[in-house]
CSV table of C-alpha atoms and ligand atoms in Angstrom, one decimal:
chain,number,residue,atom,x,y,z
A,1,UNK,CA,31.0,4.2,9.8
A,2,UNK,CA,29.5,6.2,6.8
A,3,UNK,CA,31.7,5.1,3.9
A,4,UNK,CA,35.1,3.5,3.3
A,5,UNK,CA,36.5,7.1,3.3
A,6,UNK,CA,35.8,7.4,7.0
A,7,UNK,CA,38.2,5.5,9.4
A,8,UNK,CA,37.9,5.1,13.2
A,9,UNK,CA,41.2,5.5,15.0
A,10,UNK,CA,40.0,6.0,18.5
A,11,UNK,CA,40.9,3.9,21.5
A,12,UNK,CA,39.3,2.1,24.5
A,13,UNK,CA,40.6,3.0,27.9
A,14,UNK,CA,40.3,0.2,30.5
A,15,UNK,CA,43.1,1.4,32.7
A,16,UNK,CA,41.3,4.5,33.9
A,17,UNK,CA,39.7,4.4,37.4
A,18,UNK,CA,38.1,7.9,37.5
A,19,UNK,CA,37.2,9.9,34.4
A,20,UNK,CA,38.0,13.6,34.9
A,21,UNK,CA,39.5,12.5,38.2
A,22,UNK,CA,36.0,12.0,39.7
A,23,UNK,CA,33.6,9.8,37.7
A,24,UNK,CA,33.6,6.0,38.1
A,25,UNK,CA,33.7,4.3,34.7
A,26,UNK,CA,33.4,0.5,35.4
A,27,UNK,CA,33.0,-0.2,31.7
A,28,UNK,CA,36.0,2.0,30.8
A,29,UNK,CA,35.9,4.9,28.4
A,30,UNK,CA,36.4,5.5,24.7
A,31,UNK,CA,38.2,8.4,23.2
A,32,UNK,CA,37.0,8.6,19.6
A,33,UNK,CA,39.0,10.0,16.6
A,34,UNK,CA,38.3,9.7,12.9
A,35,UNK,CA,40.1,10.2,9.6
A,36,UNK,CA,38.5,11.2,6.4
A,37,UNK,CA,40.5,10.2,3.4
A,38,UNK,CA,39.8,12.3,0.4
A,39,UNK,CA,41.9,14.6,-1.9
A,40,UNK,CA,42.8,16.1,1.4
A,41,UNK,CA,43.4,14.0,4.5
A,42,UNK,CA,41.6,15.2,7.6
A,43,UNK,CA,41.9,13.9,11.1
A,44,UNK,CA,39.2,14.8,13.6
A,45,UNK,CA,40.6,15.0,17.2
A,46,UNK,CA,43.2,12.9,18.9
A,47,UNK,CA,42.9,10.9,22.2
A,48,UNK,CA,44.1,11.0,25.8
A,49,UNK,CA,47.9,11.1,25.8
A,50,UNK,CA,48.2,7.8,27.8
A,51,UNK,CA,47.3,6.1,24.5
A,52,UNK,CA,49.3,8.4,22.1
A,53,UNK,CA,51.5,5.6,20.8
A,54,UNK,CA,48.6,3.2,20.1
A,55,UNK,CA,46.7,6.0,18.5
A,56,UNK,CA,49.5,7.1,16.3
A,57,UNK,CA,50.0,3.5,15.2
A,58,UNK,CA,46.3,3.4,14.1
A,59,UNK,CA,46.7,6.7,12.3
A,60,UNK,CA,49.8,5.4,10.5
A,61,UNK,CA,48.0,2.2,9.6
A,62,UNK,CA,45.2,4.2,7.9
A,63,UNK,CA,47.4,6.8,6.2
A,64,UNK,CA,50.3,4.6,5.0
A,65,UNK,CA,52.6,7.0,3.2
A,66,UNK,CA,50.1,9.9,3.1
A,67,UNK,CA,50.3,12.7,5.6
A,68,UNK,CA,47.4,14.5,7.1
A,69,UNK,CA,46.5,17.9,5.7
A,70,UNK,CA,44.2,18.9,8.6
A,71,UNK,CA,43.7,18.1,12.2
A,72,UNK,CA,40.3,19.4,13.4
A,73,UNK,CA,40.4,20.2,17.2
A,74,UNK,CA,36.7,20.0,18.2
A,75,UNK,CA,37.5,20.3,21.9
A,76,UNK,CA,40.8,21.1,23.8
A,77,UNK,CA,40.0,19.1,26.9
A,78,UNK,CA,43.0,16.7,27.5
A,79,UNK,CA,40.9,13.5,27.0
A,80,UNK,CA,40.9,14.5,23.3
A,81,UNK,CA,43.7,16.9,22.7
A,82,UNK,CA,46.5,15.8,25.0
A,83,UNK,CA,48.1,13.7,22.2
A,84,UNK,CA,48.4,16.8,20.0
A,85,UNK,CA,52.1,17.3,20.7
A,86,UNK,CA,52.9,13.7,19.9
A,87,UNK,CA,50.8,14.0,16.7
A,88,UNK,CA,52.7,17.2,15.7
A,89,UNK,CA,56.0,15.4,16.4
A,90,UNK,CA,55.1,12.8,13.7
A,91,UNK,CA,53.2,15.1,11.4
A,92,UNK,CA,54.6,18.6,11.8
A,93,UNK,CA,53.2,19.8,8.4
A,94,UNK,CA,49.6,19.4,9.4
A,95,UNK,CA,47.3,22.5,9.7
A,96,UNK,CA,45.3,22.7,12.9
A,97,UNK,CA,41.7,23.6,12.4
A,98,UNK,CA,39.8,25.4,15.2
A,99,UNK,CA,38.1,28.6,16.2
A,100,UNK,CA,39.7,31.6,17.8
A,101,UNK,CA,39.1,30.2,21.3
A,102,UNK,CA,40.5,26.8,20.4
A,103,UNK,CA,43.9,28.3,19.7
A,104,UNK,CA,43.8,30.6,22.8
A,105,UNK,CA,43.1,27.5,24.9
A,106,UNK,CA,45.6,25.2,23.0
A,107,UNK,CA,48.3,27.6,23.9
A,108,UNK,CA,47.6,26.9,27.6
A,109,UNK,CA,48.9,23.4,26.9
A,110,UNK,CA,51.2,23.5,23.9
A,111,UNK,CA,53.8,25.7,22.2
A,112,UNK,CA,52.3,26.1,18.7
A,113,UNK,CA,54.2,29.0,17.2
A,114,UNK,CA,55.5,27.0,14.1
A,115,UNK,CA,52.3,25.1,13.5
A,116,UNK,CA,50.0,26.1,10.6
A,117,UNK,CA,46.5,27.0,11.7
A,118,UNK,CA,43.2,27.6,10.1
A,119,UNK,CA,40.8,29.7,12.2
A,120,UNK,CA,37.1,28.9,11.4
A,121,UNK,CA,33.9,30.6,12.4
A,122,UNK,CA,30.2,29.5,12.7
A,123,UNK,CA,29.0,28.1,9.3
A,124,UNK,CA,32.3,28.2,7.5
A,125,UNK,CA,33.3,25.2,5.4
A,126,UNK,CA,36.4,23.3,4.6
A,127,UNK,CA,36.5,21.3,1.4
A,128,UNK,CA,38.4,18.0,1.4
A,129,UNK,CA,37.6,17.2,-2.2
A,130,UNK,CA,34.5,15.0,-2.3
A,131,UNK,CA,33.6,15.8,1.3
A,132,UNK,CA,33.1,19.2,3.0
A,133,UNK,CA,33.1,20.0,6.7
A,134,UNK,CA,30.8,22.7,8.0
A,135,UNK,CA,31.6,24.1,11.4
A,136,UNK,CA,29.0,24.6,14.1
A,137,UNK,CA,30.0,26.4,17.3
A,138,UNK,CA,28.8,24.7,20.5
A,139,UNK,CA,30.1,26.9,23.3
A,140,UNK,CA,30.0,25.3,26.8
A,141,UNK,CA,29.0,21.9,25.5
A,142,UNK,CA,31.2,21.4,27.3
A,143,UNK,CA,34.0,24.0,27.2
A,144,UNK,CA,33.8,27.5,25.5
A,145,UNK,CA,35.8,26.5,22.4
A,146,UNK,CA,33.7,23.4,21.5
A,147,UNK,CA,32.7,23.1,17.9
A,148,UNK,CA,30.9,20.4,15.9
A,149,UNK,CA,31.7,19.5,12.3
A,150,UNK,CA,29.0,18.5,9.9
A,151,UNK,CA,30.2,16.6,6.8
A,152,UNK,CA,27.8,17.7,4.1
A,153,UNK,CA,28.2,14.9,1.5
A,154,UNK,CA,27.5,11.9,3.8
A,155,UNK,CA,25.5,14.0,6.4
A,156,UNK,CA,27.6,13.0,9.3
A,157,UNK,CA,27.7,15.1,12.5
A,158,UNK,CA,30.9,15.0,14.5
A,159,UNK,CA,29.2,16.0,17.8
A,160,UNK,CA,32.2,16.5,20.2
A,161,UNK,CA,31.2,15.6,23.8
A,162,UNK,CA,27.5,15.8,22.9
A,163,UNK,CA,25.7,12.5,22.6
A,164,UNK,CA,28.6,10.7,24.3
A,165,UNK,CA,28.5,8.2,27.1
A,166,UNK,CA,30.6,6.5,29.7
A,167,UNK,CA,31.9,3.0,28.7
A,168,UNK,CA,34.5,1.7,26.3
A,169,UNK,CA,33.2,0.6,22.9
A,170,UNK,CA,34.2,-3.0,23.3
A,171,UNK,CA,32.0,-3.2,26.4
A,172,UNK,CA,29.2,-0.8,25.4
A,173,UNK,CA,28.9,-0.7,21.6
A,174,UNK,CA,25.3,0.6,21.8
A,175,UNK,CA,23.7,3.7,23.3
A,176,UNK,CA,22.7,3.0,26.9
A,177,UNK,CA,20.2,5.4,28.6
A,178,UNK,CA,21.8,5.0,32.1
A,179,UNK,CA,25.4,5.6,31.1
A,180,UNK,CA,24.5,8.3,28.6
A,181,UNK,CA,22.4,10.0,31.3
A,182,UNK,CA,25.1,9.7,34.0
A,183,UNK,CA,27.6,11.1,31.5
A,184,UNK,CA,25.5,14.0,30.2
A,185,UNK,CA,24.2,15.2,33.6
A,186,UNK,CA,27.6,15.1,35.3
A,187,UNK,CA,29.7,16.4,32.4
A,188,UNK,CA,27.4,18.9,30.7
A,189,UNK,CA,24.3,19.0,33.0
A,190,UNK,CA,25.0,22.6,34.2
A,191,UNK,CA,24.8,23.9,30.6
A,192,UNK,CA,21.2,23.0,29.6
A,193,UNK,CA,20.6,26.3,27.9
A,194,UNK,CA,23.7,25.9,25.7
A,195,UNK,CA,22.8,22.3,24.9
A,196,UNK,CA,19.3,23.5,23.9
A,197,UNK,CA,20.9,26.1,21.6
A,198,UNK,CA,22.9,23.3,19.9
A,199,UNK,CA,19.9,21.0,19.6
A,200,UNK,CA,18.1,23.9,17.7
A,201,UNK,CA,21.1,24.2,15.3
A,202,UNK,CA,21.2,20.4,14.8
A,203,UNK,CA,17.4,20.3,14.1
A,204,UNK,CA,18.2,22.3,10.9
A,205,UNK,CA,20.6,19.6,9.7
A,206,UNK,CA,19.8,16.3,7.9
A,207,UNK,CA,21.8,13.8,9.9
A,208,UNK,CA,22.5,10.3,8.8
A,209,UNK,CA,25.0,9.5,11.6
A,210,UNK,CA,26.3,11.1,14.8
A,211,UNK,CA,29.9,10.5,15.7
A,212,UNK,CA,30.5,11.6,19.3
A,213,UNK,CA,33.9,11.9,21.0
A,214,UNK,CA,32.9,9.2,23.5
A,215,UNK,CA,30.8,6.1,23.1
A,216,UNK,CA,29.0,4.6,20.1
A,217,UNK,CA,28.1,6.2,16.8
A,218,UNK,CA,24.3,6.7,16.3
A,219,UNK,CA,22.2,6.1,13.3
A,220,UNK,CA,18.4,6.1,12.4
A,221,UNK,CA,16.2,5.4,15.5
A,222,UNK,CA,19.1,5.8,17.8
A,223,UNK,CA,19.5,9.4,16.7
A,224,UNK,CA,15.9,10.2,17.3
A,225,UNK,CA,16.0,8.5,20.7
A,226,UNK,CA,19.2,10.4,21.8
A,227,UNK,CA,17.9,13.7,20.6
A,228,UNK,CA,14.6,13.2,22.5
A,229,UNK,CA,16.6,12.3,25.7
A,230,UNK,CA,18.8,15.4,25.3
A,231,UNK,CA,15.7,17.6,24.9
A,232,UNK,CA,14.4,16.3,28.3
A,233,UNK,CA,17.7,16.5,30.1
A,234,UNK,CA,18.7,19.9,28.7
A,235,UNK,CA,15.4,21.4,29.8
A,236,UNK,CA,15.7,19.9,33.4
A,237,UNK,CA,12.3,18.2,32.9
A,238,UNK,CA,11.7,15.0,34.9
A,239,UNK,CA,12.2,11.9,32.7
A,240,UNK,CA,10.4,9.2,34.7
A,241,UNK,CA,7.5,8.9,37.1
A,242,UNK,CA,8.6,8.0,40.6
A,243,UNK,CA,10.4,9.0,43.8
A,244,UNK,CA,14.2,9.0,44.5
A,245,UNK,CA,15.1,8.8,48.2
A,246,UNK,CA,18.7,9.8,49.0
A,247,UNK,CA,19.9,9.3,52.6
A,248,UNK,CA,23.0,10.0,54.7
A,249,UNK,CA,22.8,8.0,57.9
A,250,UNK,CA,25.1,7.8,60.9
A,251,UNK,CA,24.0,4.6,62.7
A,252,UNK,CA,21.4,3.2,60.3
A,253,UNK,CA,18.3,4.8,61.9
A,254,UNK,CA,17.9,7.4,59.2
A,255,UNK,CA,18.4,4.6,56.6
A,256,UNK,CA,15.7,2.6,58.3
A,257,UNK,CA,13.3,5.5,58.2
A,258,UNK,CA,14.1,6.1,54.6
A,259,UNK,CA,13.4,2.4,53.9
A,260,UNK,CA,10.1,2.6,55.7
A,261,UNK,CA,9.1,5.6,53.6
A,262,UNK,CA,10.0,3.7,50.5
A,263,UNK,CA,7.7,0.8,51.7
A,264,UNK,CA,4.9,3.2,52.3
A,265,UNK,CA,5.3,4.8,48.9
A,266,UNK,CA,5.3,1.4,47.3
A,267,UNK,CA,2.2,0.3,49.2
A,268,UNK,CA,0.4,3.5,48.1
A,269,UNK,CA,1.1,2.6,44.4
A,270,UNK,CA,4.1,4.9,43.6
A,271,UNK,CA,5.2,3.7,40.1
A,272,UNK,CA,8.9,3.6,41.0
A,273,UNK,CA,10.9,4.1,44.2
A,274,UNK,CA,14.7,4.2,44.2
A,275,UNK,CA,16.8,4.4,47.4
A,276,UNK,CA,20.4,5.4,47.7
A,277,UNK,CA,22.9,5.6,50.6
A,278,UNK,CA,24.9,8.6,49.7
A,279,UNK,CA,27.9,7.3,51.7
A,280,UNK,CA,28.1,4.2,49.4
A,281,UNK,CA,26.6,5.0,46.1
A,282,UNK,CA,28.5,6.6,43.2
A,283,UNK,CA,27.6,10.2,43.7
A,284,UNK,CA,27.4,10.7,39.9
A,285,UNK,CA,24.7,8.0,39.8
A,286,UNK,CA,22.8,9.6,42.7
A,287,UNK,CA,22.9,12.9,40.9
A,288,UNK,CA,21.6,11.3,37.7
A,289,UNK,CA,18.6,9.8,39.7
A,290,UNK,CA,17.9,13.3,41.0
A,291,UNK,CA,17.6,14.5,37.3
A,292,UNK,CA,15.6,11.4,36.3
A,293,UNK,CA,12.8,11.7,38.8
A,294,UNK,CA,10.6,14.7,39.5
A,295,UNK,CA,10.1,13.9,43.2
A,296,UNK,CA,13.0,13.5,45.5
A,297,UNK,CA,13.3,12.9,49.3
A,298,UNK,CA,16.5,14.0,51.0
A,299,UNK,CA,17.1,12.3,54.4
A,300,UNK,CA,20.0,13.2,56.7
A,301,UNK,CA,21.2,12.8,60.2
A,302,UNK,CA,22.1,15.9,62.1
A,303,UNK,CA,25.9,16.2,62.6
A,304,UNK,CA,27.8,18.9,64.5
A,305,UNK,CA,24.6,21.0,64.6
A,306,UNK,CA,24.4,20.8,60.8
A,307,UNK,CA,23.9,18.2,58.0
A,308,UNK,CA,25.7,14.9,57.8
A,309,UNK,CA,28.7,15.6,55.4
A,310,UNK,CA,27.6,13.1,52.7
A,311,UNK,CA,24.3,15.0,52.3
A,312,UNK,CA,26.0,18.4,52.5
A,313,UNK,CA,28.4,17.4,49.8
A,314,UNK,CA,25.6,16.1,47.7
A,315,UNK,CA,23.6,19.3,48.0
A,316,UNK,CA,26.7,21.1,46.8
A,317,UNK,CA,26.9,18.8,43.7
A,318,UNK,CA,23.2,19.5,42.9
A,319,UNK,CA,23.8,23.2,43.0
A,320,UNK,CA,26.9,22.9,40.8
A,321,UNK,CA,24.9,21.1,38.2
A,322,UNK,CA,22.1,23.7,38.1
A,323,UNK,CA,19.6,21.1,39.4
A,324,UNK,CA,16.1,22.6,39.3
A,325,UNK,CA,12.3,22.2,38.7
A,326,UNK,CA,11.8,19.5,41.3
A,327,UNK,CA,9.6,18.7,44.3
A,328,UNK,CA,11.6,17.8,47.4
A,329,UNK,CA,10.6,16.2,50.7
A,330,UNK,CA,12.9,16.4,53.7
A,331,UNK,CA,13.6,14.0,56.5
A,332,UNK,CA,16.0,14.8,59.4
A,333,UNK,CA,17.2,12.8,62.4
A,334,UNK,CA,18.7,14.1,65.6
A,335,UNK,CA,18.9,12.7,69.1
A,336,UNK,CA,18.6,16.0,71.0
A,337,UNK,CA,18.5,18.9,68.5
A,338,UNK,CA,17.6,17.9,64.9
A,339,UNK,CA,19.0,20.6,62.6
A,340,UNK,CA,19.5,18.8,59.3
A,341,UNK,CA,16.2,19.9,57.7
A,342,UNK,CA,17.0,23.6,58.4
A,343,UNK,CA,20.4,23.2,56.7
A,344,UNK,CA,18.9,21.3,53.7
A,345,UNK,CA,16.2,23.9,53.3
A,346,UNK,CA,18.7,26.7,53.3
A,347,UNK,CA,20.8,24.9,50.7
A,348,UNK,CA,17.8,24.2,48.4
A,349,UNK,CA,16.7,27.9,48.7
A,350,UNK,CA,19.7,28.7,46.4
A,351,UNK,CA,18.3,26.5,43.6
A,352,UNK,CA,15.8,27.4,40.9
A,353,UNK,CA,12.1,26.2,41.0
A,354,UNK,CA,12.5,23.8,43.9
A,355,UNK,CA,9.2,23.2,45.8
A,356,UNK,CA,9.9,21.9,49.4
A,357,UNK,CA,7.1,19.8,50.9
A,358,UNK,CA,6.4,21.0,54.4
A,359,UNK,CA,6.6,20.0,57.1
A,360,UNK,CA,9.8,18.0,57.1
A,361,UNK,CA,9.8,14.6,58.8
A,362,UNK,CA,11.7,14.7,62.0
A,363,UNK,CA,12.9,11.4,63.6
A,364,UNK,CA,14.6,11.4,67.0
A,365,UNK,CA,16.9,8.5,67.2
A,366,UNK,CA,15.3,5.2,66.0
A,367,UNK,CA,12.2,5.4,63.9
A,368,UNK,CA,9.2,4.3,65.9
A,369,UNK,CA,5.5,3.4,65.2
A,370,UNK,CA,4.7,6.9,66.4
A,371,UNK,CA,6.7,8.2,63.4
A,372,UNK,CA,4.5,6.4,60.9
A,373,UNK,CA,1.9,9.2,60.5
A,374,UNK,CA,4.4,11.7,59.5
A,375,UNK,CA,5.9,9.3,57.0
A,376,UNK,CA,2.4,8.6,55.6
A,377,UNK,CA,1.8,12.3,55.3
A,378,UNK,CA,5.0,12.8,53.3
A,379,UNK,CA,4.2,9.9,51.1
A,380,UNK,CA,0.7,11.4,50.4
A,381,UNK,CA,2.2,14.8,49.6
A,382,UNK,CA,4.7,13.2,47.2
A,383,UNK,CA,1.9,11.2,45.4
A,384,UNK,CA,-0.6,14.1,45.3
B,1,FEO,FE1,35.4,14.5,26.5
B,1,FEO,FE2,34.8,17.7,27.6
B,1,FEO,O1,35.9,16.2,27.1
């Protein structure tokens, strides 16, 4: 925390099973909120409403008899703003601070007609006394109303969802590449262009500390590391050398062929090979592997003259996240009429800058020694 004027009043959520109703969070989730105590009292964001009572207790413990002058709403998504009504019930005199879109969107959730509001635009400032907040718009990182707040005196950037990660603070107090990547690519991955625009704005700021809405605060080297990772992720560039093999297998034969391909790649000196069974892995993790590696192999059984559903669903997720700029090998399996490669090829044709390695490997039933040459050929193409 920058100085004794800044107070953390966020909460750790270990009760949640799926964040946003879809993402596994085995280490929980944090919803971060801060208070700046100055001549004016400013609260930045609230928390998920499941924790409204605990949150308001923390706020009260910091404020004592003072009341907040401002509540900055960086992001309307309910994991941050759904305690707003409970907050207003206790502190009805507070002025809400947001941009024009913030208030349009808040009215989808709350009746705010009697609540004071301060509408801010890009670059405008709000003086709290010894501290001044400057507002930086960050549309689509992750919703259209998102804005960051830069505190000029202590050079603290309140970064909203940007630079966040999965994991409660009591379990994951430090930045973790894997959980930050899985969070970023699944939550904001589609909006790489908008993230790059915000990174450019942030490059013009001297930043001593980043305080995101989820996960740990970042200082010094951790800031440089996180900014570098975001530069890679937002540009859809591969992050690591190696091959990710994702398979959807009906009776284990496609899985066996995928494992054989992994062995061959390993023997040929591939620096890293990761295998995942799409029926059993966390889909958000499989998606993060697709962004991490530059070369991917998709292996699927044929099912009802199409693609096995776990692979079909995964291809849909890749498209939804704007996945691009990769080299992809295909492997299909089918006992009488293999069709999965055709379907996967068609799905990939809708994505940007995807190079499909031809020909696809075709297995009929169990993988056999006669299939080794085509597996070797795919491995060679991947390593070329
Ligand atoms: Fe953490 Fe987009 O909400």
